[in-house]
PDB file of C-alpha atoms in Angstrom:
ATOM      1  CA  GLN S   1      72.029  81.946  92.239  1.00 94.00           C
ATOM      2  CA  VAL S   2      72.651  78.910  94.403  1.00 97.00           C
ATOM      3  CA  GLN S   3      72.354  79.459  98.136  1.00 98.00           C
ATOM      4  CA  LEU S   4      72.772  77.219 101.170  1.00 98.00           C
ATOM      5  CA  GLN S   5      71.199  77.943 104.537  1.00 98.00           C
ATOM      6  CA  GLU S   6      71.791  76.045 107.774  1.00 98.00           C
ATOM      7  CA  SER S   7      69.061  75.721 110.383  1.00 98.00           C
ATOM      8  CA  GLY S   8      68.631  73.969 113.706  1.00 97.00           C
ATOM      9  CA  PRO S   9      68.886  74.415 117.467  1.00 97.00           C
ATOM     10  CA  GLY S  10      71.585  76.735 118.712  1.00 97.00           C
ATOM     11  CA  LEU S  11      71.838  74.937 122.037  1.00 98.00           C
ATOM     12  CA  VAL S  12      72.186  71.194 122.580  1.00 98.00           C
ATOM     13  CA  THR S  13      72.418  69.323 125.884  1.00 98.00           C
ATOM     14  CA  PRO S  14      75.500  67.142 126.471  1.00 98.00           C
ATOM     15  CA  SER S  15      75.010  63.478 125.485  1.00 97.00           C
ATOM     16  CA  GLU S  16      72.106  64.417 123.201  1.00 98.00           C
ATOM     17  CA  THR S  17      72.025  64.600 119.399  1.00 98.00           C
ATOM     18  CA  LEU S  18      72.914  67.674 117.374  1.00 98.00           C
ATOM     19  CA  SER S  19      70.652  67.949 114.319  1.00 98.00           C
ATOM     20  CA  LEU S  20      71.081  70.496 111.553  1.00 98.00           C
ATOM     21  CA  THR S  21      69.472  70.931 108.156  1.00 98.00           C
ATOM     22  CA  CYS S  22      70.836  72.665 105.087  1.00 98.00           C
ATOM     23  CA  THR S  23      68.250  74.044 102.692  1.00 98.00           C
ATOM     24  CA  VAL S  24      69.504  74.549  99.160  1.00 98.00           C
ATOM     25  CA  SER S  25      67.910  77.027  96.783  1.00 98.00           C
ATOM     26  CA  GLY S  26      68.653  77.517  93.112  1.00 98.00           C
ATOM     27  CA  TYR S  27      69.915  73.989  92.439  1.00 98.00           C
ATOM     28  CA  SER S  28      68.600  70.455  92.819  1.00 97.00           C
ATOM     29  CA  ILE S  29      70.759  68.463  95.230  1.00 97.00           C
ATOM     30  CA  SER S  30      69.933  65.257  93.363  1.00 97.00           C
ATOM     31  CA  SER S  31      71.505  66.543  90.141  1.00 96.00           C
ATOM     32  CA  ALA S  32      75.189  66.619  90.996  1.00 96.00           C
ATOM     33  CA  TYR S  33      77.874  67.591  93.522  1.00 98.00           C
ATOM     34  CA  PHE S  34      78.970  66.582  96.964  1.00 98.00           C
ATOM     35  CA  TRP S  35      76.954  68.192  99.767  1.00 98.00           C
ATOM     36  CA  GLY S  36      79.003  68.524 102.903  1.00 98.00           C
ATOM     37  CA  TRP S  37      79.302  69.628 106.493  1.00 98.00           C
ATOM     38  CA  PHE S  38      82.252  71.377 108.102  1.00 98.00           C
ATOM     39  CA  ARG S  39      82.700  72.887 111.531  1.00 98.00           C
ATOM     40  CA  GLN S  40      84.860  75.463 113.247  1.00 98.00           C
ATOM     41  CA  PRO S  41      85.081  75.897 117.038  1.00 98.00           C
ATOM     42  CA  PRO S  42      85.037  79.601 117.917  1.00 97.00           C
ATOM     43  CA  GLY S  43      88.455  81.104 117.272  1.00 95.00           C
ATOM     44  CA  LYS S  44      89.870  77.842 115.925  1.00 97.00           C
ATOM     45  CA  GLY S  45      90.423  76.039 112.631  1.00 97.00           C
ATOM     46  CA  LEU S  46      88.227  74.150 110.215  1.00 98.00           C
ATOM     47  CA  GLU S  47      87.300  70.476 110.216  1.00 98.00           C
ATOM     48  CA  TRP S  48      85.518  68.353 107.633  1.00 98.00           C
ATOM     49  CA  ILE S  49      82.675  66.344 109.180  1.00 98.00           C
ATOM     50  CA  GLY S  50      81.315  64.456 106.203  1.00 98.00           C
ATOM     51  CA  SER S  51      79.539  64.623 102.870  1.00 98.00           C
ATOM     52  CA  ILE S  52      76.777  63.060 100.834  1.00 98.00           C
ATOM     53  CA  TYR S  53      76.993  62.652  97.084  1.00 98.00           C
ATOM     54  CA  HIS S  54      73.992  63.563  94.948  1.00 97.00           C
ATOM     55  CA  SER S  55      73.451  59.815  94.421  1.00 96.00           C
ATOM     56  CA  GLY S  56      73.141  59.278  98.173  1.00 96.00           C
ATOM     57  CA  SER S  57      76.584  57.836  98.948  1.00 97.00           C
ATOM     58  CA  THR S  58      77.989  59.088 102.226  1.00 98.00           C
ATOM     59  CA  TYR S  59      81.538  59.850 103.407  1.00 98.00           C
ATOM     60  CA  TYR S  60      82.552  60.600 106.982  1.00 98.00           C
ATOM     61  CA  ASN S  61      85.583  61.863 108.827  1.00 98.00           C
ATOM     62  CA  PRO S  62      87.035  58.756 110.505  1.00 97.00           C
ATOM     63  CA  SER S  63      87.422  60.685 113.759  1.00 97.00           C
ATOM     64  CA  LEU S  64      83.656  61.333 113.873  1.00 98.00           C
ATOM     65  CA  LYS S  65      82.305  58.406 111.900  1.00 97.00           C
ATOM     66  CA  SER S  66      80.862  56.527 114.874  1.00 97.00           C
ATOM     67  CA  ARG S  67      78.681  59.526 115.800  1.00 98.00           C
ATOM     68  CA  VAL S  68      77.718  61.077 112.466  1.00 98.00           C
ATOM     69  CA  THR S  69      74.901  60.508 110.021  1.00 98.00           C
ATOM     70  CA  ILE S  70      74.295  62.635 106.935  1.00 98.00           C
ATOM     71  CA  SER S  71      71.131  62.212 104.899  1.00 98.00           C
ATOM     72  CA  MET S  72      69.243  63.968 102.158  1.00 98.00           C
ATOM     73  CA  ASP S  73      65.585  64.755 101.419  1.00 98.00           C
ATOM     74  CA  THR S  74      65.305  65.467  97.727  1.00 97.00           C
ATOM     75  CA  SER S  75      61.613  66.377  97.984  1.00 97.00           C
ATOM     76  CA  LYS S  76      62.548  69.316 100.192  1.00 98.00           C
ATOM     77  CA  ASN S  77      65.927  69.906  98.547  1.00 98.00           C
ATOM     78  CA  GLN S  78      67.601  69.585 101.930  1.00 98.00           C
ATOM     79  CA  PHE S  79      70.380  67.555 103.482  1.00 98.00           C
ATOM     80  CA  SER S  80      70.915  67.002 107.170  1.00 98.00           C
ATOM     81  CA  LEU S  81      73.546  66.320 109.799  1.00 98.00           C
ATOM     82  CA  ASN S  82      73.036  64.281 112.946  1.00 98.00           C
ATOM     83  CA  LEU S  83      75.858  64.115 115.485  1.00 98.00           C
ATOM     84  CA  ASN S  84      75.074  62.041 118.554  1.00 97.00           C
ATOM     85  CA  SER S  85      76.533  61.869 122.043  1.00 98.00           C
ATOM     86  CA  VAL S  86      77.724  65.452 121.896  1.00 98.00           C
ATOM     87  CA  THR S  87      80.078  67.061 124.391  1.00 98.00           C
ATOM     88  CA  ALA S  88      81.350  70.588 124.901  1.00 98.00           C
ATOM     89  CA  ALA S  89      84.067  69.797 122.336  1.00 98.00           C
ATOM     90  CA  ASP S  90      81.359  69.764 119.661  1.00 98.00           C
ATOM     91  CA  THR S  91      80.572  73.439 120.260  1.00 98.00           C
ATOM     92  CA  ALA S  92      81.305  75.116 116.942  1.00 98.00           C
ATOM     93  CA  PHE S  93      80.068  76.999 113.942  1.00 98.00           C
ATOM     94  CA  TYR S  94      78.637  74.442 111.545  1.00 98.00           C
ATOM     95  CA  PHE S  95      78.708  75.112 107.807  1.00 98.00           C
ATOM     96  CA  CYS S  96      77.018  73.289 104.957  1.00 98.00           C
ATOM     97  CA  THR S  97      78.747  73.268 101.597  1.00 98.00           C
ATOM     98  CA  ARG S  98      78.627  72.221  97.967  1.00 98.00           C
ATOM     99  CA  GLY S  99      81.675  70.812  96.272  1.00 97.00           C
ATOM    100  CA  ILE S 100      82.958  68.989  93.263  1.00 95.00           C
ATOM    101  CA  SER S 101      85.910  66.639  92.666  1.00 92.00           C
ATOM    102  CA  SER S 102      85.916  65.014  96.101  1.00 96.00           C
ATOM    103  CA  PRO S 103      83.875  64.620  99.293  1.00 96.00           C
ATOM    104  CA  GLY S 104      86.108  67.200 100.945  1.00 96.00           C
ATOM    105  CA  ALA S 105      85.778  69.870  98.280  1.00 96.00           C
ATOM    106  CA  ALA S 106      83.814  72.974  99.266  1.00 97.00           C
ATOM    107  CA  GLY S 107      83.365  75.644  96.650  1.00 97.00           C
ATOM    108  CA  LEU S 108      80.162  77.127  98.023  1.00 98.00           C
ATOM    109  CA  TRP S 109      79.376  77.656 101.699  1.00 98.00           C
ATOM    110  CA  GLY S 110      76.353  78.512 103.780  1.00 98.00           C
ATOM    111  CA  GLN S 111      76.705  81.359 106.258  1.00 98.00           C
ATOM    112  CA  GLY S 112      77.103  78.945 109.156  1.00 98.00           C
ATOM    113  CA  THR S 113      75.291  78.460 112.433  1.00 98.00           C
ATOM    114  CA  LEU S 114      76.669  78.359 115.954  1.00 98.00           C
ATOM    115  CA  VAL S 115      75.782  75.318 118.008  1.00 98.00           C
ATOM    116  CA  THR S 116      76.643  75.385 121.688  1.00 98.00           C
ATOM    117  CA  VAL S 117      76.707  72.196 123.725  1.00 98.00           C
ATOM    118  CA  SER S 118      75.843  73.013 127.307  1.00 97.00           C
ATOM    119  CA  SER S 119      73.490  71.970 130.066  1.00 95.00           C
TER     120      SER S 119
ATOM    121  CA  GLU Y   1      96.188  61.922 108.039  1.00 94.00           C
ATOM    122  CA  ASN Y   2      97.838  64.560 105.905  1.00 97.00           C
ATOM    123  CA  VAL Y   3      98.884  67.384 108.226  1.00 98.00           C
ATOM    124  CA  LEU Y   4      99.074  70.838 106.650  1.00 98.00           C
ATOM    125  CA  THR Y   5     101.335  73.448 108.230  1.00 98.00           C
ATOM    126  CA  GLN Y   6     100.931  77.082 107.248  1.00 98.00           C
ATOM    127  CA  SER Y   7     103.522  79.791 107.686  1.00 96.00           C
ATOM    128  CA  PRO Y   8     103.814  82.362 108.930  1.00 97.00           C
ATOM    129  CA  GLY Y   9     101.152  82.286 111.596  1.00 98.00           C
ATOM    130  CA  THR Y  10     100.702  86.038 111.299  1.00 98.00           C
ATOM    131  CA  LEU Y  11     101.816  88.313 108.491  1.00 98.00           C
ATOM    132  CA  SER Y  12     101.867  92.087 109.030  1.00 98.00           C
ATOM    133  CA  LEU Y  13     101.919  94.112 105.819  1.00 98.00           C
ATOM    134  CA  SER Y  14     100.671  97.389 104.400  1.00 97.00           C
ATOM    135  CA  PRO Y  15      98.198  97.922 101.570  1.00 97.00           C
ATOM    136  CA  GLY Y  16      99.991  97.801  98.240  1.00 97.00           C
ATOM    137  CA  GLU Y  17     102.592  95.322  99.446  1.00 98.00           C
ATOM    138  CA  ARG Y  18     103.008  91.741  98.264  1.00 98.00           C
ATOM    139  CA  ALA Y  19     101.988  88.854 100.492  1.00 98.00           C
ATOM    140  CA  THR Y  20     103.395  85.345 100.269  1.00 98.00           C
ATOM    141  CA  LEU Y  21     101.742  82.573 102.295  1.00 98.00           C
ATOM    142  CA  SER Y  22     103.060  79.040 102.561  1.00 98.00           C
ATOM    143  CA  CYS Y  23     101.369  75.692 103.081  1.00 98.00           C
ATOM    144  CA  ARG Y  24     103.387  72.512 103.582  1.00 98.00           C
ATOM    145  CA  ALA Y  25     101.838  69.047 103.659  1.00 98.00           C
ATOM    146  CA  SER Y  26     103.194  66.066 105.573  1.00 98.00           C
ATOM    147  CA  GLU Y  27     102.353  63.826 102.604  1.00 97.00           C
ATOM    148  CA  SER Y  28     102.055  64.512  98.907  1.00 98.00           C
ATOM    149  CA  VAL Y  29      98.639  66.004  98.135  1.00 98.00           C
ATOM    150  CA  ALA Y  30      96.722  63.599  95.943  1.00 97.00           C
ATOM    151  CA  PHE Y  31      95.824  64.934  92.482  1.00 97.00           C
ATOM    152  CA  ASN Y  32      97.191  68.322  93.594  1.00 97.00           C
ATOM    153  CA  TYR Y  33      93.818  68.854  95.229  1.00 98.00           C
ATOM    154  CA  LEU Y  34      94.895  71.867  97.265  1.00 98.00           C
ATOM    155  CA  ALA Y  35      92.555  74.783  97.950  1.00 98.00           C
ATOM    156  CA  TRP Y  36      93.011  78.190  99.504  1.00 98.00           C
ATOM    157  CA  PHE Y  37      90.242  79.948 101.446  1.00 98.00           C
ATOM    158  CA  GLN Y  38      89.852  83.460 102.797  1.00 98.00           C
ATOM    159  CA  GLN Y  39      87.834  83.982 105.967  1.00 98.00           C
ATOM    160  CA  LYS Y  40      86.794  87.301 107.461  1.00 98.00           C
ATOM    161  CA  PRO Y  41      85.376  87.665 110.996  1.00 96.00           C
ATOM    162  CA  GLY Y  42      81.832  86.425 111.288  1.00 95.00           C
ATOM    163  CA  GLN Y  43      81.807  85.028 107.766  1.00 98.00           C
ATOM    164  CA  ALA Y  44      82.076  81.635 106.139  1.00 98.00           C
ATOM    165  CA  PRO Y  45      85.277  80.738 104.316  1.00 98.00           C
ATOM    166  CA  ARG Y  46      85.415  81.834 100.686  1.00 98.00           C
ATOM    167  CA  LEU Y  47      87.112  79.664  98.087  1.00 98.00           C
ATOM    168  CA  LEU Y  48      89.920  81.509  96.319  1.00 98.00           C
ATOM    169  CA  ILE Y  49      91.959  78.776  94.652  1.00 98.00           C
ATOM    170  CA  TYR Y  50      91.380  75.118  93.792  1.00 98.00           C
ATOM    171  CA  GLY Y  51      93.547  72.524  92.138  1.00 97.00           C
ATOM    172  CA  ALA Y  52      96.587  74.297  93.641  1.00 98.00           C
ATOM    173  CA  SER Y  53      96.585  77.135  91.099  1.00 98.00           C
ATOM    174  CA  THR Y  54      93.152  77.804  89.562  1.00 98.00           C
ATOM    175  CA  ARG Y  55      91.306  80.915  90.696  1.00 98.00           C
ATOM    176  CA  ASP Y  56      87.634  80.408  91.487  1.00 98.00           C
ATOM    177  CA  THR Y  57      85.063  82.449  89.596  1.00 96.00           C
ATOM    178  CA  GLY Y  58      85.194  86.139  90.430  1.00 97.00           C
ATOM    179  CA  ILE Y  59      88.492  86.028  92.334  1.00 98.00           C
ATOM    180  CA  PRO Y  60      90.718  88.998  91.400  1.00 98.00           C
ATOM    181  CA  ASP Y  61      93.879  88.235  89.485  1.00 97.00           C
ATOM    182  CA  ARG Y  62      96.037  89.753  92.205  1.00 98.00           C
ATOM    183  CA  PHE Y  63      95.541  86.352  93.875  1.00 98.00           C
ATOM    184  CA  SER Y  64      97.760  83.626  92.466  1.00 98.00           C
ATOM    185  CA  ALA Y  65      98.918  80.266  93.718  1.00 98.00           C
ATOM    186  CA  SER Y  66     101.399  77.597  92.835  1.00 98.00           C
ATOM    187  CA  GLY Y  67     102.932  74.396  94.068  1.00 98.00           C
ATOM    188  CA  SER Y  68     102.709  70.653  93.853  1.00 97.00           C
ATOM    189  CA  GLY Y  69     103.420  67.612  95.966  1.00 97.00           C
ATOM    190  CA  THR Y  70     103.937  68.919  99.485  1.00 98.00           C
ATOM    191  CA  ASP Y  71     104.769  72.623  99.046  1.00 98.00           C
ATOM    192  CA  PHE Y  72     102.240  75.266  98.054  1.00 98.00           C
ATOM    193  CA  THR Y  73     102.186  79.057  97.970  1.00 98.00           C
ATOM    194  CA  LEU Y  74      99.491  81.708  97.806  1.00 98.00           C
ATOM    195  CA  THR Y  75     100.589  85.140  96.609  1.00 98.00           C
ATOM    196  CA  ILE Y  76      98.639  88.375  96.757  1.00 98.00           C
ATOM    197  CA  SER Y  77     100.450  90.753  94.449  1.00 96.00           C
ATOM    198  CA  ARG Y  78      99.242  94.116  95.754  1.00 96.00           C
ATOM    199  CA  LEU Y  79      97.267  94.065  98.970  1.00 98.00           C
ATOM    200  CA  GLU Y  80      93.930  95.826  99.049  1.00 98.00           C
ATOM    201  CA  PRO Y  81      92.288  96.802 102.361  1.00 97.00           C
ATOM    202  CA  GLU Y  82      89.689  94.062 101.926  1.00 97.00           C
ATOM    203  CA  ASP Y  83      92.395  91.353 101.690  1.00 98.00           C
ATOM    204  CA  PHE Y  84      93.258  91.486 105.378  1.00 98.00           C
ATOM    205  CA  ALA Y  85      91.764  88.282 106.753  1.00 98.00           C
ATOM    206  CA  VAL Y  86      92.687  84.731 107.745  1.00 98.00           C
ATOM    207  CA  TYR Y  87      93.766  82.371 104.981  1.00 98.00           C
ATOM    208  CA  TYR Y  88      93.483  78.590 105.143  1.00 98.00           C
ATOM    209  CA  CYS Y  89      94.848  75.925 102.868  1.00 98.00           C
ATOM    210  CA  GLN Y  90      93.025  72.618 102.565  1.00 98.00           C
ATOM    211  CA  GLN Y  91      93.853  69.347 100.887  1.00 98.00           C
ATOM    212  CA  TYR Y  92      90.783  67.662  99.473  1.00 98.00           C
ATOM    213  CA  GLY Y  93      92.560  64.742  97.853  1.00 97.00           C
ATOM    214  CA  THR Y  94      92.539  62.294 100.736  1.00 96.00           C
ATOM    215  CA  SER Y  95      90.230  61.766 103.695  1.00 93.00           C
ATOM    216  CA  SER Y  96      90.013  63.381 106.175  1.00 93.00           C
ATOM    217  CA  TYR Y  97      90.417  66.431 103.873  1.00 97.00           C
ATOM    218  CA  THR Y  98      92.445  68.451 106.317  1.00 98.00           C
ATOM    219  CA  PHE Y  99      93.074  72.172 106.736  1.00 98.00           C
ATOM    220  CA  GLY Y 100      96.096  74.136 107.777  1.00 98.00           C
ATOM    221  CA  GLN Y 101      95.875  76.122 110.990  1.00 98.00           C
ATOM    222  CA  GLY Y 102      95.596  79.410 109.095  1.00 98.00           C
ATOM    223  CA  THR Y 103      97.668  82.522 108.419  1.00 98.00           C
ATOM    224  CA  LYS Y 104      96.341  85.802 109.741  1.00 98.00           C
ATOM    225  CA  LEU Y 105      97.107  88.652 107.370  1.00 98.00           C
ATOM    226  CA  GLU Y 106      96.947  91.875 109.346  1.00 98.00           C
ATOM    227  CA  ILE Y 107      97.477  95.529 108.555  1.00 96.00           C
ATOM    228  CA  LYS Y 108     100.881  96.824 109.624  1.00 94.00           C
TER     229      LYS Y 108
END
């Protein structure tokens, strides 16, 4: 059974970098699929942040592209999100996902983690 | 970007009734890459439908969906207590892979 689990700090200081890792169990991330990140501010809707293909190609939401980096570590079977220069508007639940067909597809989701941006 | 508008915002129904949720896109959805998700409080979204009309593995057949181009519909034939949740549509055909604002399905 494939599972995704997000991890990282729950509190980030404004202007700093938000860093999250998604650990995948039950499937090798280098084999196939798009591995993505989505977010959802508390009580609000969903937004695609970006994705990395199993080959290493990356795709980013144009609205966040200047601040986002997604990478993968196949030796640990993990992929990561870095979002720099954060503000309170980046406070959200962050989800990692697995998808097929396109960078925005998300058939399997992690449970999500809340990241609060505050001093 | 392709803006998705869901209606109604809130739908109040009783168990056993039929629910019809709408999702309208501002532009034609490429490849008919339209998905429907169910989200319960404190949980991640769960994929119900992909490719506009294909149920994901394990999704009960009381969930069905149709549509193409810019107009899409999710139907729940007979509501079960566990179906009351928020439903989102998403187009994953064109960046930035946008979502609708959601329809809250609540118990009447």
